[in-house]
């Protein structure tokens, strides 16, 4: 028995509807795009000890590893122990000095360790992103987990990334912090941990079209 025309039409509509939903879901989870970096582009990696590379040698910090991966200059703008409020005060001078084509922002970890107010951390991150956007510098945001058993990245990182349309890496630091083999102490990655951090950021940059 041949199916009726109405049945075929309904089935075709259902398939088309499902394909549309899949397409919308794919678009909603895709990485926000970044401008492609020129071969001579400068990237500024900015943050605290996680950017500086505490726990590993200078050439094993994530900015140093990332520089080799992207084949562009990556400046290490990390200061150990820095709070996000101090980072917000320090950033403008570095942006004006180096004129980077991309800012990788990984900040707030020391605030979380000291249990500083989440709204204050969010405000400081927004300030730093605003300083970059005023200079037409795209931003990649790296989420830092709260200390504890769950090692979850606070929601404000995802909130900020959504609002500003930023590529966000929110999985790798919880993974590193939860694996003793990737850490040099209770907080900081070792060389393997920083290598993984650089690789994930590089993968995010590729997904966004920067490299």
PDB file of C-alpha atoms in Angstrom:
ATOM      1  CA  UNK A   1       0.000   0.000   0.000  1.00  0.00           C
ATOM      2  CA  UNK A   2       1.439   3.381  -1.025  1.00  0.00           C
ATOM      3  CA  UNK A   3       1.546   6.139   1.615  1.00  0.00           C
ATOM      4  CA  UNK A   4      -0.788   9.045   1.012  1.00  0.00           C
ATOM      5  CA  UNK A   5       0.483  12.410  -0.171  1.00  0.00           C
ATOM      6  CA  UNK A   6      -0.538  14.009   3.118  1.00  0.00           C
ATOM      7  CA  UNK A   7       1.521  11.443   5.050  1.00  0.00           C
ATOM      8  CA  UNK A   8       4.569  12.169   2.883  1.00  0.00           C
ATOM      9  CA  UNK A   9       4.085  15.895   3.342  1.00  0.00           C
ATOM     10  CA  UNK A  10       3.815  15.547   7.122  1.00  0.00           C
ATOM     11  CA  UNK A  11       6.883  13.314   7.251  1.00  0.00           C
ATOM     12  CA  UNK A  12       8.870  15.720   5.048  1.00  0.00           C
ATOM     13  CA  UNK A  13       7.869  18.642   7.251  1.00  0.00           C
ATOM     14  CA  UNK A  14       8.890  16.712  10.379  1.00  0.00           C
ATOM     15  CA  UNK A  15      12.310  15.870   8.916  1.00  0.00           C
ATOM     16  CA  UNK A  16      12.848  19.463   7.814  1.00  0.00           C
ATOM     17  CA  UNK A  17      11.825  20.693  11.264  1.00  0.00           C
ATOM     18  CA  UNK A  18      14.260  18.336  12.966  1.00  0.00           C
ATOM     19  CA  UNK A  19      17.077  19.407  10.647  1.00  0.00           C
ATOM     20  CA  UNK A  20      16.330  23.040  11.446  1.00  0.00           C
ATOM     21  CA  UNK A  21      16.467  22.355  15.185  1.00  0.00           C
ATOM     22  CA  UNK A  22      19.776  20.534  14.800  1.00  0.00           C
ATOM     23  CA  UNK A  23      21.141  23.433  12.775  1.00  0.00           C
ATOM     24  CA  UNK A  24      20.042  25.962  15.369  1.00  0.00           C
ATOM     25  CA  UNK A  25      21.579  23.902  18.156  1.00  0.00           C
ATOM     26  CA  UNK A  26      24.831  23.682  16.239  1.00  0.00           C
ATOM     27  CA  UNK A  27      24.896  27.432  15.676  1.00  0.00           C
ATOM     28  CA  UNK A  28      24.168  28.144  19.339  1.00  0.00           C
ATOM     29  CA  UNK A  29      27.127  26.049  20.493  1.00  0.00           C
ATOM     30  CA  UNK A  30      29.624  27.130  17.845  1.00  0.00           C
ATOM     31  CA  UNK A  31      32.699  29.121  18.804  1.00  0.00           C
ATOM     32  CA  UNK A  32      32.309  32.888  18.318  1.00  0.00           C
ATOM     33  CA  UNK A  33      34.576  33.946  15.442  1.00  0.00           C
ATOM     34  CA  UNK A  34      37.861  35.822  15.742  1.00  0.00           C
ATOM     35  CA  UNK A  35      39.686  37.789  13.033  1.00  0.00           C
ATOM     36  CA  UNK A  36      42.507  35.812  11.464  1.00  0.00           C
ATOM     37  CA  UNK A  37      45.856  36.808  12.951  1.00  0.00           C
ATOM     38  CA  UNK A  38      48.437  38.249  10.592  1.00  0.00           C
ATOM     39  CA  UNK A  39      51.763  36.380  10.392  1.00  0.00           C
ATOM     40  CA  UNK A  40      53.441  39.191  12.358  1.00  0.00           C
ATOM     41  CA  UNK A  41      50.608  39.558  14.880  1.00  0.00           C
ATOM     42  CA  UNK A  42      51.277  40.005  18.588  1.00  0.00           C
ATOM     43  CA  UNK A  43      49.187  38.130  21.158  1.00  0.00           C
ATOM     44  CA  UNK A  44      49.026  39.250  24.793  1.00  0.00           C
ATOM     45  CA  UNK A  45      48.464  36.488  27.352  1.00  0.00           C
ATOM     46  CA  UNK A  46      47.270  38.287  30.469  1.00  0.00           C
ATOM     47  CA  UNK A  47      46.636  37.099  33.990  1.00  0.00           C
ATOM     48  CA  UNK A  48      48.251  35.948  37.208  1.00  0.00           C
ATOM     49  CA  UNK A  49      50.549  33.040  38.106  1.00  0.00           C
ATOM     50  CA  UNK A  50      48.697  30.672  35.767  1.00  0.00           C
ATOM     51  CA  UNK A  51      49.803  32.904  32.906  1.00  0.00           C
ATOM     52  CA  UNK A  52      53.228  33.672  34.340  1.00  0.00           C
ATOM     53  CA  UNK A  53      53.994  29.956  34.545  1.00  0.00           C
ATOM     54  CA  UNK A  54      54.587  29.387  38.258  1.00  0.00           C
ATOM     55  CA  UNK A  55      55.500  25.742  38.744  1.00  0.00           C
ATOM     56  CA  UNK A  56      57.423  25.343  35.485  1.00  0.00           C
ATOM     57  CA  UNK A  57      60.327  26.954  33.656  1.00  0.00           C
ATOM     58  CA  UNK A  58      59.836  30.116  31.621  1.00  0.00           C
ATOM     59  CA  UNK A  59      59.911  28.291  28.292  1.00  0.00           C
ATOM     60  CA  UNK A  60      57.280  25.868  29.641  1.00  0.00           C
ATOM     61  CA  UNK A  61      54.663  28.476  30.564  1.00  0.00           C
ATOM     62  CA  UNK A  62      51.497  28.331  28.509  1.00  0.00           C
ATOM     63  CA  UNK A  63      52.299  31.581  26.617  1.00  0.00           C
ATOM     64  CA  UNK A  64      55.702  30.169  25.599  1.00  0.00           C
ATOM     65  CA  UNK A  65      54.164  26.904  24.408  1.00  0.00           C
ATOM     66  CA  UNK A  66      51.345  28.757  22.649  1.00  0.00           C
ATOM     67  CA  UNK A  67      53.872  30.957  20.853  1.00  0.00           C
ATOM     68  CA  UNK A  68      55.411  27.858  19.287  1.00  0.00           C
ATOM     69  CA  UNK A  69      51.994  26.536  18.305  1.00  0.00           C
ATOM     70  CA  UNK A  70      50.632  29.707  16.693  1.00  0.00           C
ATOM     71  CA  UNK A  71      53.998  30.800  15.244  1.00  0.00           C
ATOM     72  CA  UNK A  72      53.371  34.355  16.344  1.00  0.00           C
ATOM     73  CA  UNK A  73      54.787  36.394  19.177  1.00  0.00           C
ATOM     74  CA  UNK A  74      52.959  35.763  22.455  1.00  0.00           C
ATOM     75  CA  UNK A  75      53.779  38.178  25.275  1.00  0.00           C
ATOM     76  CA  UNK A  76      53.581  36.822  28.803  1.00  0.00           C
ATOM     77  CA  UNK A  77      51.677  39.408  30.829  1.00  0.00           C
ATOM     78  CA  UNK A  78      51.233  37.282  33.940  1.00  0.00           C
ATOM     79  CA  UNK A  79      51.933  38.539  37.474  1.00  0.00           C
ATOM     80  CA  UNK A  80      51.910  35.946  40.286  1.00  0.00           C
ATOM     81  CA  UNK A  81      49.510  36.695  43.123  1.00  0.00           C
ATOM     82  CA  UNK A  82      47.706  39.472  41.274  1.00  0.00           C
ATOM     83  CA  UNK A  83      44.059  40.155  42.058  1.00  0.00           C
ATOM     84  CA  UNK A  84      41.658  40.993  39.254  1.00  0.00           C
ATOM     85  CA  UNK A  85      41.283  44.578  40.466  1.00  0.00           C
ATOM     86  CA  UNK A  86      45.015  45.137  40.127  1.00  0.00           C
ATOM     87  CA  UNK A  87      44.920  43.449  36.737  1.00  0.00           C
ATOM     88  CA  UNK A  88      42.248  45.884  35.614  1.00  0.00           C
ATOM     89  CA  UNK A  89      44.521  48.785  36.586  1.00  0.00           C
ATOM     90  CA  UNK A  90      47.593  47.329  34.873  1.00  0.00           C
ATOM     91  CA  UNK A  91      46.147  46.228  31.538  1.00  0.00           C
ATOM     92  CA  UNK A  92      45.740  49.503  29.643  1.00  0.00           C
ATOM     93  CA  UNK A  93      49.457  50.293  29.708  1.00  0.00           C
ATOM     94  CA  UNK A  94      50.360  46.866  28.294  1.00  0.00           C
ATOM     95  CA  UNK A  95      47.756  47.123  25.560  1.00  0.00           C
ATOM     96  CA  UNK A  96      49.095  50.516  24.520  1.00  0.00           C
ATOM     97  CA  UNK A  97      52.712  49.370  24.714  1.00  0.00           C
ATOM     98  CA  UNK A  98      52.418  46.139  22.738  1.00  0.00           C
ATOM     99  CA  UNK A  99      49.316  46.815  20.593  1.00  0.00           C
ATOM    100  CA  UNK A 100      48.325  43.134  20.440  1.00  0.00           C
ATOM    101  CA  UNK A 101      45.963  41.744  17.829  1.00  0.00           C
ATOM    102  CA  UNK A 102      44.494  39.356  20.423  1.00  0.00           C
ATOM    103  CA  UNK A 103      44.134  39.338  24.211  1.00  0.00           C
ATOM    104  CA  UNK A 104      43.927  36.031  26.079  1.00  0.00           C
ATOM    105  CA  UNK A 105      42.433  36.843  29.477  1.00  0.00           C
ATOM    106  CA  UNK A 106      42.852  34.347  32.323  1.00  0.00           C
ATOM    107  CA  UNK A 107      42.172  36.161  35.582  1.00  0.00           C
ATOM    108  CA  UNK A 108      40.288  35.913  38.852  1.00  0.00           C
ATOM    109  CA  UNK A 109      41.959  32.855  40.359  1.00  0.00           C
ATOM    110  CA  UNK A 110      43.510  34.678  43.307  1.00  0.00           C
ATOM    111  CA  UNK A 111      40.215  36.408  44.039  1.00  0.00           C
ATOM    112  CA  UNK A 112      38.513  33.010  44.155  1.00  0.00           C
ATOM    113  CA  UNK A 113      41.226  31.608  46.436  1.00  0.00           C
ATOM    114  CA  UNK A 114      40.638  34.492  48.835  1.00  0.00           C
ATOM    115  CA  UNK A 115      36.858  34.134  48.483  1.00  0.00           C
ATOM    116  CA  UNK A 116      36.427  37.643  47.156  1.00  0.00           C
ATOM    117  CA  UNK A 117      32.980  38.794  46.078  1.00  0.00           C
ATOM    118  CA  UNK A 118      31.954  37.248  42.749  1.00  0.00           C
ATOM    119  CA  UNK A 119      30.296  40.464  41.558  1.00  0.00           C
ATOM    120  CA  UNK A 120      33.571  42.309  42.073  1.00  0.00           C
ATOM    121  CA  UNK A 121      35.507  39.734  40.028  1.00  0.00           C
ATOM    122  CA  UNK A 122      32.918  39.951  37.265  1.00  0.00           C
ATOM    123  CA  UNK A 123      33.145  43.746  37.250  1.00  0.00           C
ATOM    124  CA  UNK A 124      36.933  43.628  36.963  1.00  0.00           C
ATOM    125  CA  UNK A 125      36.796  41.119  34.097  1.00  0.00           C
ATOM    126  CA  UNK A 126      34.285  43.327  32.308  1.00  0.00           C
ATOM    127  CA  UNK A 127      36.587  46.305  32.809  1.00  0.00           C
ATOM    128  CA  UNK A 128      39.521  44.439  31.248  1.00  0.00           C
ATOM    129  CA  UNK A 129      37.430  43.256  28.317  1.00  0.00           C
ATOM    130  CA  UNK A 130      36.159  46.803  27.858  1.00  0.00           C
ATOM    131  CA  UNK A 131      39.718  48.158  27.732  1.00  0.00           C
ATOM    132  CA  UNK A 132      40.515  45.713  24.950  1.00  0.00           C
ATOM    133  CA  UNK A 133      37.328  46.425  23.000  1.00  0.00           C
ATOM    134  CA  UNK A 134      37.946  50.175  23.179  1.00  0.00           C
ATOM    135  CA  UNK A 135      41.132  49.436  21.231  1.00  0.00           C
ATOM    136  CA  UNK A 136      39.399  46.979  18.849  1.00  0.00           C
ATOM    137  CA  UNK A 137      41.348  44.054  20.314  1.00  0.00           C
ATOM    138  CA  UNK A 138      39.484  40.709  20.286  1.00  0.00           C
ATOM    139  CA  UNK A 139      39.462  38.694  23.510  1.00  0.00           C
ATOM    140  CA  UNK A 140      39.648  34.998  24.366  1.00  0.00           C
ATOM    141  CA  UNK A 141      38.419  34.281  27.898  1.00  0.00           C
ATOM    142  CA  UNK A 142      39.770  31.425  30.037  1.00  0.00           C
ATOM    143  CA  UNK A 143      37.629  30.399  33.003  1.00  0.00           C
ATOM    144  CA  UNK A 144      39.287  29.667  36.346  1.00  0.00           C
ATOM    145  CA  UNK A 145      37.622  27.145  38.688  1.00  0.00           C
ATOM    146  CA  UNK A 146      36.633  27.759  42.271  1.00  0.00           C
ATOM    147  CA  UNK A 147      38.815  25.882  44.778  1.00  0.00           C
ATOM    148  CA  UNK A 148      37.180  22.785  46.220  1.00  0.00           C
ATOM    149  CA  UNK A 149      36.126  19.276  45.337  1.00  0.00           C
ATOM    150  CA  UNK A 150      33.936  20.173  42.359  1.00  0.00           C
ATOM    151  CA  UNK A 151      36.420  22.561  40.709  1.00  0.00           C
ATOM    152  CA  UNK A 152      33.680  24.258  38.717  1.00  0.00           C
ATOM    153  CA  UNK A 153      34.141  27.480  36.778  1.00  0.00           C
ATOM    154  CA  UNK A 154      31.867  30.211  38.190  1.00  0.00           C
ATOM    155  CA  UNK A 155      28.866  31.049  36.029  1.00  0.00           C
ATOM    156  CA  UNK A 156      29.986  34.642  35.516  1.00  0.00           C
ATOM    157  CA  UNK A 157      32.673  33.518  33.042  1.00  0.00           C
ATOM    158  CA  UNK A 158      30.025  31.970  30.785  1.00  0.00           C
ATOM    159  CA  UNK A 159      27.719  34.940  31.322  1.00  0.00           C
ATOM    160  CA  UNK A 160      30.421  37.390  30.256  1.00  0.00           C
ATOM    161  CA  UNK A 161      31.420  35.255  27.268  1.00  0.00           C
ATOM    162  CA  UNK A 162      27.803  35.111  26.065  1.00  0.00           C
ATOM    163  CA  UNK A 163      27.185  38.825  26.490  1.00  0.00           C
ATOM    164  CA  UNK A 164      30.393  39.911  24.743  1.00  0.00           C
ATOM    165  CA  UNK A 165      30.429  37.082  22.189  1.00  0.00           C
ATOM    166  CA  UNK A 166      33.825  35.775  23.315  1.00  0.00           C
ATOM    167  CA  UNK A 167      35.420  32.380  22.728  1.00  0.00           C
ATOM    168  CA  UNK A 168      35.581  30.733  26.156  1.00  0.00           C
ATOM    169  CA  UNK A 169      37.778  27.897  27.402  1.00  0.00           C
ATOM    170  CA  UNK A 170      36.073  26.708  30.578  1.00  0.00           C
ATOM    171  CA  UNK A 171      37.047  23.042  30.768  1.00  0.00           C
ATOM    172  CA  UNK A 172      40.824  22.741  30.758  1.00  0.00           C
ATOM    173  CA  UNK A 173      41.733  24.382  34.081  1.00  0.00           C
ATOM    174  CA  UNK A 174      39.222  22.279  36.056  1.00  0.00           C
ATOM    175  CA  UNK A 175      40.720  19.231  34.333  1.00  0.00           C
ATOM    176  CA  UNK A 176      44.262  20.262  35.235  1.00  0.00           C
ATOM    177  CA  UNK A 177      43.400  21.213  38.804  1.00  0.00           C
ATOM    178  CA  UNK A 178      41.760  17.832  39.303  1.00  0.00           C
ATOM    179  CA  UNK A 179      44.744  15.795  38.076  1.00  0.00           C
ATOM    180  CA  UNK A 180      47.821  15.589  40.311  1.00  0.00           C
ATOM    181  CA  UNK A 181      49.913  14.393  37.373  1.00  0.00           C
ATOM    182  CA  UNK A 182      49.389  17.800  35.732  1.00  0.00           C
ATOM    183  CA  UNK A 183      50.221  19.935  38.794  1.00  0.00           C
ATOM    184  CA  UNK A 184      53.416  21.144  40.448  1.00  0.00           C
ATOM    185  CA  UNK A 185      51.664  21.971  43.738  1.00  0.00           C
ATOM    186  CA  UNK A 186      48.133  22.265  45.069  1.00  0.00           C
ATOM    187  CA  UNK A 187      47.302  25.128  42.703  1.00  0.00           C
ATOM    188  CA  UNK A 188      49.730  25.484  39.816  1.00  0.00           C
ATOM    189  CA  UNK A 189      50.182  23.293  36.745  1.00  0.00           C
ATOM    190  CA  UNK A 190      53.483  21.648  35.914  1.00  0.00           C
ATOM    191  CA  UNK A 191      55.029  21.649  32.441  1.00  0.00           C
ATOM    192  CA  UNK A 192      52.550  19.013  31.217  1.00  0.00           C
ATOM    193  CA  UNK A 193      49.642  20.990  32.623  1.00  0.00           C
ATOM    194  CA  UNK A 194      50.740  24.221  30.965  1.00  0.00           C
ATOM    195  CA  UNK A 195      51.260  22.352  27.702  1.00  0.00           C
ATOM    196  CA  UNK A 196      47.690  21.080  27.852  1.00  0.00           C
ATOM    197  CA  UNK A 197      46.421  24.583  28.643  1.00  0.00           C
ATOM    198  CA  UNK A 198      48.268  25.990  25.630  1.00  0.00           C
ATOM    199  CA  UNK A 199      46.981  23.218  23.378  1.00  0.00           C
ATOM    200  CA  UNK A 200      43.366  23.826  24.382  1.00  0.00           C
ATOM    201  CA  UNK A 201      43.664  27.567  23.852  1.00  0.00           C
ATOM    202  CA  UNK A 202      45.300  26.915  20.487  1.00  0.00           C
ATOM    203  CA  UNK A 203      42.438  24.579  19.535  1.00  0.00           C
ATOM    204  CA  UNK A 204      39.927  27.262  20.535  1.00  0.00           C
ATOM    205  CA  UNK A 205      41.767  29.858  18.444  1.00  0.00           C
ATOM    206  CA  UNK A 206      41.707  27.501  15.455  1.00  0.00           C
ATOM    207  CA  UNK A 207      38.016  26.817  15.941  1.00  0.00           C
ATOM    208  CA  UNK A 208      37.352  30.566  16.029  1.00  0.00           C
ATOM    209  CA  UNK A 209      39.379  31.159  12.851  1.00  0.00           C
ATOM    210  CA  UNK A 210      42.223  33.148  14.409  1.00  0.00           C
ATOM    211  CA  UNK A 211      44.898  30.727  13.136  1.00  0.00           C
TER     212      UNK A 211
END
